[in-house]
PDB file of C-alpha atoms in Angstrom:
ATOM      1  CA  GLU A 180      16.799 -38.893 -29.340  1.00 66.00           C
ATOM      2  CA  ALA A 181      13.634 -38.651 -29.723  1.00 84.00           C
ATOM      3  CA  GLU A 182      11.485 -39.167 -26.140  1.00 95.00           C
ATOM      4  CA  VAL A 183       7.884 -40.323 -25.219  1.00 97.00           C
ATOM      5  CA  ALA A 184       6.611 -36.420 -23.598  1.00 97.00           C
ATOM      6  CA  GLN A 185       4.250 -36.461 -20.319  1.00 98.00           C
ATOM      7  CA  SER A 186       3.403 -34.074 -18.047  1.00 97.00           C
ATOM      8  CA  PRO A 187       2.374 -33.424 -15.282  1.00 98.00           C
ATOM      9  CA  ARG A 188       5.048 -35.425 -13.758  1.00 97.00           C
ATOM     10  CA  TYR A 189       3.405 -35.806 -10.539  1.00 97.00           C
ATOM     11  CA  LYS A 190       0.057 -34.683  -9.326  1.00 98.00           C
ATOM     12  CA  ILE A 191      -2.099 -34.677  -5.562  1.00 98.00           C
ATOM     13  CA  THR A 192      -5.710 -34.353  -6.445  1.00 97.00           C
ATOM     14  CA  GLU A 193      -8.714 -34.238  -3.736  1.00 97.00           C
ATOM     15  CA  LYS A 194     -11.307 -37.230  -4.412  1.00 96.00           C
ATOM     16  CA  SER A 195     -14.620 -35.884  -6.862  1.00 97.00           C
ATOM     17  CA  GLN A 196     -11.624 -33.646  -8.462  1.00 97.00           C
ATOM     18  CA  ALA A 197     -11.074 -33.506 -11.576  1.00 98.00           C
ATOM     19  CA  VAL A 198      -7.057 -34.942 -13.164  1.00 98.00           C
ATOM     20  CA  ALA A 199      -5.826 -34.694 -16.556  1.00 98.00           C
ATOM     21  CA  PHE A 200      -3.223 -36.299 -18.232  1.00 98.00           C
ATOM     22  CA  TRP A 201      -0.806 -34.962 -21.589  1.00 98.00           C
ATOM     23  CA  CYS A 202       1.148 -37.291 -23.968  1.00 98.00           C
ATOM     24  CA  ASP A 203       3.411 -36.290 -26.924  1.00 97.00           C
ATOM     25  CA  PRO A 204       4.376 -39.398 -28.604  1.00 97.00           C
ATOM     26  CA  ILE A 205       7.948 -39.912 -30.637  1.00 96.00           C
ATOM     27  CA  SER A 206       7.494 -38.037 -33.836  1.00 94.00           C
ATOM     28  CA  GLY A 207       5.596 -40.325 -36.768  1.00 93.00           C
ATOM     29  CA  HIS A 208       4.623 -43.341 -34.540  1.00 94.00           C
ATOM     30  CA  ALA A 209       1.300 -44.204 -35.251  1.00 92.00           C
ATOM     31  CA  THR A 210       0.081 -46.125 -32.046  1.00 93.00           C
ATOM     32  CA  LEU A 211      -0.362 -44.806 -28.507  1.00 95.00           C
ATOM     33  CA  TYR A 212      -1.111 -46.656 -25.203  1.00 96.00           C
ATOM     34  CA  TRP A 213      -2.361 -45.070 -21.856  1.00 97.00           C
ATOM     35  CA  TYR A 214      -0.825 -47.768 -19.190  1.00 97.00           C
ATOM     36  CA  ARG A 215      -1.501 -47.781 -14.921  1.00 98.00           C
ATOM     37  CA  GLN A 216       1.020 -49.214 -13.101  1.00 97.00           C
ATOM     38  CA  ILE A 217       0.473 -49.703  -8.818  1.00 96.00           C
ATOM     39  CA  LEU A 218       3.371 -50.075  -6.957  1.00 93.00           C
ATOM     40  CA  GLY A 219       4.865 -54.206  -7.249  1.00 92.00           C
ATOM     41  CA  GLN A 220       2.274 -55.189 -10.463  1.00 94.00           C
ATOM     42  CA  GLY A 221       3.162 -53.792 -13.780  1.00 95.00           C
ATOM     43  CA  PRO A 222       1.754 -51.663 -16.279  1.00 96.00           C
ATOM     44  CA  GLU A 223      -1.915 -52.532 -17.389  1.00 95.00           C
ATOM     45  CA  LEU A 224      -3.585 -51.374 -20.168  1.00 94.00           C
ATOM     46  CA  LEU A 225      -5.460 -48.152 -20.267  1.00 97.00           C
ATOM     47  CA  VAL A 226      -6.213 -47.658 -24.134  1.00 96.00           C
ATOM     48  CA  GLN A 227      -4.764 -47.961 -27.129  1.00 94.00           C
ATOM     49  CA  PHE A 228      -4.938 -45.594 -30.435  1.00 95.00           C
ATOM     50  CA  GLN A 229      -4.296 -46.292 -33.474  1.00 93.00           C
ATOM     51  CA  ASP A 230      -3.783 -42.562 -35.419  1.00 93.00           C
ATOM     52  CA  GLU A 231      -6.819 -41.212 -34.005  1.00 94.00           C
ATOM     53  CA  SER A 232      -9.024 -43.816 -33.378  1.00 93.00           C
ATOM     54  CA  VAL A 233      -9.780 -45.972 -30.047  1.00 94.00           C
ATOM     55  CA  VAL A 234      -8.708 -49.912 -31.008  1.00 91.00           C
ATOM     56  CA  ASP A 235      -8.916 -50.963 -27.846  1.00 91.00           C
ATOM     57  CA  ASP A 236     -10.620 -49.917 -24.347  1.00 93.00           C
ATOM     58  CA  SER A 237     -11.709 -52.206 -23.125  1.00 91.00           C
ATOM     59  CA  GLN A 238      -9.685 -51.996 -19.375  1.00 92.00           C
ATOM     60  CA  LEU A 239     -11.200 -48.651 -19.338  1.00 96.00           C
ATOM     61  CA  PRO A 240     -13.688 -47.300 -16.855  1.00 95.00           C
ATOM     62  CA  LYS A 241     -16.074 -45.790 -18.888  1.00 94.00           C
ATOM     63  CA  ASP A 242     -17.544 -43.819 -15.745  1.00 96.00           C
ATOM     64  CA  ARG A 243     -14.830 -42.422 -14.879  1.00 97.00           C
ATOM     65  CA  PHE A 244     -11.973 -42.490 -17.088  1.00 98.00           C
ATOM     66  CA  SER A 245     -11.668 -41.039 -20.572  1.00 97.00           C
ATOM     67  CA  ALA A 246      -9.040 -40.187 -23.466  1.00 98.00           C
ATOM     68  CA  GLU A 247      -8.555 -38.156 -26.760  1.00 97.00           C
ATOM     69  CA  ARG A 248      -6.614 -37.877 -30.186  1.00 96.00           C
ATOM     70  CA  LEU A 249      -7.856 -35.673 -31.701  1.00 86.00           C
ATOM     71  CA  LYS A 250      -5.075 -35.311 -34.364  1.00 89.00           C
ATOM     72  CA  GLY A 251      -3.346 -38.591 -33.836  1.00 86.00           C
ATOM     73  CA  VAL A 252      -0.376 -36.766 -32.054  1.00 92.00           C
ATOM     74  CA  ASP A 253      -0.706 -35.889 -28.652  1.00 96.00           C
ATOM     75  CA  SER A 254      -3.369 -37.493 -26.207  1.00 98.00           C
ATOM     76  CA  THR A 255      -5.243 -36.549 -22.842  1.00 98.00           C
ATOM     77  CA  LEU A 256      -6.180 -38.891 -20.372  1.00 98.00           C
ATOM     78  CA  LYS A 257      -8.978 -37.486 -17.749  1.00 98.00           C
ATOM     79  CA  ILE A 258     -10.305 -38.796 -14.759  1.00 98.00           C
ATOM     80  CA  GLN A 259     -13.643 -37.272 -13.621  1.00 97.00           C
ATOM     81  CA  PRO A 260     -14.476 -37.682  -9.949  1.00 97.00           C
ATOM     82  CA  ALA A 261     -11.027 -39.339  -9.012  1.00 97.00           C
ATOM     83  CA  GLU A 262     -10.950 -41.256  -6.297  1.00 97.00           C
ATOM     84  CA  LEU A 263      -8.291 -42.580  -4.107  1.00 97.00           C
ATOM     85  CA  GLY A 264      -7.794 -45.921  -5.261  1.00 96.00           C
ATOM     86  CA  ASP A 265      -6.747 -43.957  -8.640  1.00 97.00           C
ATOM     87  CA  SER A 266      -3.530 -43.319  -7.344  1.00 97.00           C
ATOM     88  CA  ALA A 267      -0.990 -44.764  -9.530  1.00 98.00           C
ATOM     89  CA  MET A 268       2.037 -43.944 -11.275  1.00 98.00           C
ATOM     90  CA  TYR A 269       0.358 -43.293 -15.524  1.00 98.00           C
ATOM     91  CA  LEU A 270       2.339 -44.402 -18.523  1.00 98.00           C
ATOM     92  CA  CYS A 271       1.936 -42.998 -21.467  1.00 98.00           C
ATOM     93  CA  ALA A 272       3.727 -44.634 -24.767  1.00 97.00           C
ATOM     94  CA  SER A 273       4.586 -45.079 -28.496  1.00 96.00           C
ATOM     95  CA  SER A 274       5.288 -47.353 -31.478  1.00 93.00           C
ATOM     96  CA  LEU A 275       5.505 -47.182 -34.978  1.00 90.00           C
ATOM     97  CA  GLY A 276       2.668 -49.159 -35.365  1.00 81.00           C
ATOM     98  CA  ASP A 277       1.775 -52.089 -38.435  1.00 72.00           C
ATOM     99  CA  SER A 278       5.212 -54.647 -37.548  1.00 74.00           C
ATOM    100  CA  ARG A 279       6.461 -52.297 -35.557  1.00 78.00           C
ATOM    101  CA  VAL A 280       5.263 -53.516 -32.513  1.00 85.00           C
ATOM    102  CA  GLU A 281       8.251 -51.882 -30.078  1.00 92.00           C
ATOM    103  CA  GLN A 282       6.852 -49.819 -27.136  1.00 95.00           C
ATOM    104  CA  TYR A 283       8.547 -47.239 -25.382  1.00 96.00           C
ATOM    105  CA  PHE A 284       7.571 -45.414 -22.607  1.00 97.00           C
ATOM    106  CA  GLY A 285       7.186 -41.578 -20.933  1.00 98.00           C
ATOM    107  CA  PRO A 286       8.676 -40.867 -17.933  1.00 98.00           C
ATOM    108  CA  GLY A 287       5.064 -41.043 -16.487  1.00 98.00           C
ATOM    109  CA  THR A 288       3.071 -39.104 -13.774  1.00 98.00           C
ATOM    110  CA  ARG A 289       2.553 -40.173 -10.369  1.00 97.00           C
ATOM    111  CA  LEU A 290      -1.234 -39.304  -8.949  1.00 98.00           C
ATOM    112  CA  THR A 291      -1.888 -38.940  -5.289  1.00 98.00           C
ATOM    113  CA  VAL A 292      -5.434 -38.995  -4.743  1.00 98.00           C
ATOM    114  CA  THR A 293      -5.974 -37.863  -1.021  1.00 97.00           C
TER     115      THR A 293
ATOM    116  CA  GLN B 154      -3.592 -68.620 -14.221  1.00 61.00           C
ATOM    117  CA  LYS B 155      -1.650 -65.230 -14.919  1.00 69.00           C
ATOM    118  CA  GLU B 156      -0.647 -64.885 -19.032  1.00 88.00           C
ATOM    119  CA  VAL B 157       2.457 -63.611 -17.668  1.00 94.00           C
ATOM    120  CA  GLU B 158       4.353 -64.637 -14.652  1.00 94.00           C
ATOM    121  CA  GLN B 159       7.722 -63.634 -12.640  1.00 95.00           C
ATOM    122  CA  ASN B 160       9.181 -64.085  -9.381  1.00 91.00           C
ATOM    123  CA  SER B 161       9.248 -61.150  -7.236  1.00 88.00           C
ATOM    124  CA  GLY B 162      12.545 -61.839  -5.902  1.00 90.00           C
ATOM    125  CA  PRO B 163      14.779 -60.249  -5.466  1.00 95.00           C
ATOM    126  CA  LEU B 164      17.207 -61.963  -6.913  1.00 97.00           C
ATOM    127  CA  SER B 165      21.005 -61.079  -4.834  1.00 97.00           C
ATOM    128  CA  VAL B 166      23.701 -61.384  -7.367  1.00 97.00           C
ATOM    129  CA  PRO B 167      27.310 -60.011  -6.944  1.00 98.00           C
ATOM    130  CA  GLU B 168      29.070 -58.093  -8.950  1.00 98.00           C
ATOM    131  CA  GLY B 169      30.810 -59.283 -12.388  1.00 97.00           C
ATOM    132  CA  ALA B 170      28.646 -62.499 -12.024  1.00 98.00           C
ATOM    133  CA  ILE B 171      25.993 -63.458 -14.408  1.00 98.00           C
ATOM    134  CA  ALA B 172      21.969 -63.271 -13.444  1.00 97.00           C
ATOM    135  CA  SER B 173      19.995 -65.101 -15.288  1.00 97.00           C
ATOM    136  CA  LEU B 174      15.783 -63.902 -14.999  1.00 97.00           C
ATOM    137  CA  ASN B 175      13.030 -66.427 -15.709  1.00 96.00           C
ATOM    138  CA  CYS B 176      10.085 -65.613 -17.488  1.00 96.00           C
ATOM    139  CA  THR B 177       6.511 -68.008 -18.079  1.00 95.00           C
ATOM    140  CA  TYR B 178       3.763 -66.909 -20.365  1.00 93.00           C
ATOM    141  CA  SER B 179       0.158 -68.840 -20.639  1.00 90.00           C
ATOM    142  CA  ASP B 180      -0.673 -67.681 -24.409  1.00 84.00           C
ATOM    143  CA  ARG B 181       0.653 -70.529 -26.555  1.00 82.00           C
ATOM    144  CA  VAL B 182      -0.238 -68.673 -29.439  1.00 82.00           C
ATOM    145  CA  SER B 183       2.029 -65.231 -28.052  1.00 82.00           C
ATOM    146  CA  GLN B 184       4.695 -64.376 -30.923  1.00 82.00           C
ATOM    147  CA  SER B 185       6.540 -61.299 -29.298  1.00 90.00           C
ATOM    148  CA  PHE B 186       8.500 -61.133 -26.058  1.00 95.00           C
ATOM    149  CA  PHE B 187       9.769 -57.436 -24.225  1.00 96.00           C
ATOM    150  CA  TRP B 188      12.552 -56.960 -21.068  1.00 98.00           C
ATOM    151  CA  TYR B 189      11.808 -53.270 -19.961  1.00 98.00           C
ATOM    152  CA  ARG B 190      13.937 -52.334 -17.078  1.00 98.00           C
ATOM    153  CA  GLN B 191      12.644 -49.930 -13.695  1.00 98.00           C
ATOM    154  CA  TYR B 192      14.392 -48.055 -12.018  1.00 97.00           C
ATOM    155  CA  SER B 193      12.507 -47.253  -8.808  1.00 95.00           C
ATOM    156  CA  GLY B 194      10.458 -44.705  -9.173  1.00 94.00           C
ATOM    157  CA  LYS B 195      11.031 -44.911 -13.279  1.00 96.00           C
ATOM    158  CA  SER B 196       9.343 -45.461 -16.097  1.00 97.00           C
ATOM    159  CA  PRO B 197       9.705 -48.840 -17.852  1.00 98.00           C
ATOM    160  CA  GLU B 198      12.826 -48.686 -20.402  1.00 97.00           C
ATOM    161  CA  LEU B 199      13.215 -51.384 -23.204  1.00 97.00           C
ATOM    162  CA  ILE B 200      15.854 -53.459 -23.223  1.00 96.00           C
ATOM    163  CA  MET B 201      15.482 -56.600 -25.352  1.00 96.00           C
ATOM    164  CA  SER B 202      12.713 -57.954 -28.405  1.00 95.00           C
ATOM    165  CA  ILE B 203      12.712 -60.964 -29.064  1.00 95.00           C
ATOM    166  CA  TYR B 204      10.330 -63.115 -31.357  1.00 92.00           C
ATOM    167  CA  SER B 205      12.127 -66.119 -32.967  1.00 91.00           C
ATOM    168  CA  ASN B 206      13.320 -69.451 -31.236  1.00 94.00           C
ATOM    169  CA  GLY B 207      17.388 -69.233 -29.460  1.00 95.00           C
ATOM    170  CA  ASP B 208      19.070 -66.169 -28.041  1.00 96.00           C
ATOM    171  CA  LYS B 209      19.472 -62.466 -28.634  1.00 97.00           C
ATOM    172  CA  GLU B 210      22.799 -61.276 -27.939  1.00 97.00           C
ATOM    173  CA  ASP B 211      22.959 -57.400 -27.619  1.00 96.00           C
ATOM    174  CA  GLY B 212      26.108 -56.393 -25.339  1.00 97.00           C
ATOM    175  CA  ARG B 213      25.579 -57.551 -21.760  1.00 98.00           C
ATOM    176  CA  PHE B 214      22.561 -58.749 -22.448  1.00 98.00           C
ATOM    177  CA  THR B 215      21.141 -62.134 -23.556  1.00 98.00           C
ATOM    178  CA  ALA B 216      17.032 -62.362 -24.411  1.00 97.00           C
ATOM    179  CA  GLN B 217      16.622 -66.351 -25.135  1.00 97.00           C
ATOM    180  CA  LEU B 218      13.164 -67.676 -26.141  1.00 96.00           C
ATOM    181  CA  ASN B 219      11.747 -71.360 -25.567  1.00 95.00           C
ATOM    182  CA  LYS B 220       8.155 -71.782 -27.544  1.00 92.00           C
ATOM    183  CA  ALA B 221       7.617 -74.934 -26.753  1.00 92.00           C
ATOM    184  CA  SER B 222       8.289 -75.162 -22.823  1.00 93.00           C
ATOM    185  CA  GLN B 223       6.753 -70.835 -23.593  1.00 93.00           C
ATOM    186  CA  TYR B 224      10.197 -69.881 -21.710  1.00 94.00           C
ATOM    187  CA  VAL B 225      11.665 -66.453 -21.666  1.00 97.00           C
ATOM    188  CA  SER B 226      15.118 -65.541 -19.749  1.00 97.00           C
ATOM    189  CA  LEU B 227      17.067 -62.802 -19.944  1.00 98.00           C
ATOM    190  CA  LEU B 228      20.893 -62.951 -19.072  1.00 98.00           C
ATOM    191  CA  ILE B 229      22.812 -60.447 -17.361  1.00 98.00           C
ATOM    192  CA  ARG B 230      26.542 -61.092 -18.442  1.00 98.00           C
ATOM    193  CA  ASP B 231      29.024 -58.697 -15.861  1.00 98.00           C
ATOM    194  CA  SER B 232      26.428 -57.905 -13.531  1.00 98.00           C
ATOM    195  CA  GLN B 233      26.703 -54.421 -12.607  1.00 97.00           C
ATOM    196  CA  PRO B 234      25.848 -52.060  -9.287  1.00 97.00           C
ATOM    197  CA  SER B 235      23.658 -49.988 -11.891  1.00 97.00           C
ATOM    198  CA  ASP B 236      21.534 -52.827 -13.219  1.00 98.00           C
ATOM    199  CA  SER B 237      20.097 -53.036 -10.099  1.00 98.00           C
ATOM    200  CA  ALA B 238      16.156 -53.075 -10.989  1.00 98.00           C
ATOM    201  CA  THR B 239      13.009 -54.724 -11.743  1.00 97.00           C
ATOM    202  CA  TYR B 240      12.650 -56.503 -14.999  1.00 98.00           C
ATOM    203  CA  LEU B 241       9.592 -56.454 -16.725  1.00 98.00           C
ATOM    204  CA  CYS B 242       8.595 -59.475 -18.702  1.00 97.00           C
ATOM    205  CA  ALA B 243       5.966 -58.624 -21.621  1.00 96.00           C
ATOM    206  CA  SER B 244       4.334 -60.421 -24.489  1.00 93.00           C
ATOM    207  CA  ILE B 245       1.786 -59.298 -27.264  1.00 89.00           C
ATOM    208  CA  PRO B 246      -0.996 -62.428 -27.219  1.00 77.00           C
ATOM    209  CA  ARG B 247      -1.946 -62.735 -30.341  1.00 68.00           C
ATOM    210  CA  ARG B 248      -5.401 -63.798 -28.985  1.00 56.00           C
ATOM    211  CA  SER B 249      -6.143 -59.092 -28.868  1.00 54.00           C
ATOM    212  CA  GLY B 250      -5.922 -58.855 -32.377  1.00 56.00           C
ATOM    213  CA  TYR B 251      -3.913 -55.838 -31.039  1.00 67.00           C
ATOM    214  CA  SER B 252       0.156 -54.573 -29.481  1.00 74.00           C
ATOM    215  CA  THR B 253      -1.846 -54.576 -26.090  1.00 83.00           C
ATOM    216  CA  LEU B 254       1.509 -55.407 -23.847  1.00 89.00           C
ATOM    217  CA  THR B 255       0.595 -58.315 -20.983  1.00 92.00           C
ATOM    218  CA  PHE B 256       3.446 -57.223 -18.690  1.00 95.00           C
ATOM    219  CA  GLY B 257       4.627 -59.371 -15.478  1.00 95.00           C
ATOM    220  CA  LYS B 258       5.055 -58.282 -12.234  1.00 95.00           C
ATOM    221  CA  GLY B 259       8.645 -58.016 -12.562  1.00 96.00           C
ATOM    222  CA  THR B 260      11.661 -59.268 -10.586  1.00 97.00           C
ATOM    223  CA  MET B 261      13.849 -57.083  -8.633  1.00 97.00           C
ATOM    224  CA  LEU B 262      17.365 -57.451  -9.006  1.00 98.00           C
ATOM    225  CA  LEU B 263      19.964 -56.895  -6.106  1.00 98.00           C
ATOM    226  CA  VAL B 264      24.003 -56.171  -7.375  1.00 98.00           C
ATOM    227  CA  SER B 265      26.443 -56.145  -4.471  1.00 96.00           C
ATOM    228  CA  PRO B 266      29.470 -54.364  -5.293  1.00 94.00           C
TER     229      PRO B 266
END
């Protein structure tokens, strides 16, 4: 069964350090999303890609967060410098795109900033 | 007003009962609605999608959509302890022009043996 892959699954880092997350969507899925989920809340979108292009990054804190999907397949989300408030689950999801909007999530990366 | 509202629960039901989870949304032109199940410490898993008024059934799950009342629900028949999880309701607000999901905070379901 096709799945979204993410790594690492867990990351502990000190504040002010840089951290990066990787995501490989389901093969053939043109749309890729990065969400952040704080405990007790629903996921909130950080950035959405259509192929290699960013189509929505309105909620991405651009002073410290960056995301890329250079070849329109896998994607990297980076935080530099990390802050204590960044501790959360970072989720990647993908969908076929166009009218096929069902999104499938990867296992997520649990980030703890100390 | 948050765009998607859910009662945080917990909703407690005995094994074998019907669990009813409810969700309201504020964007009248939303067209697409989804239910995700999330076990503690895990990522959300898509269990149902619904796009038109009425009921949609898949196994023990039935999603119901009433656009006039801006209301979505999920019924779980013959609830099992393994159904104990947080259920997230999500919609795609048409105003965004994109396919970004807007989630509620989720309702925790506890099924007791």
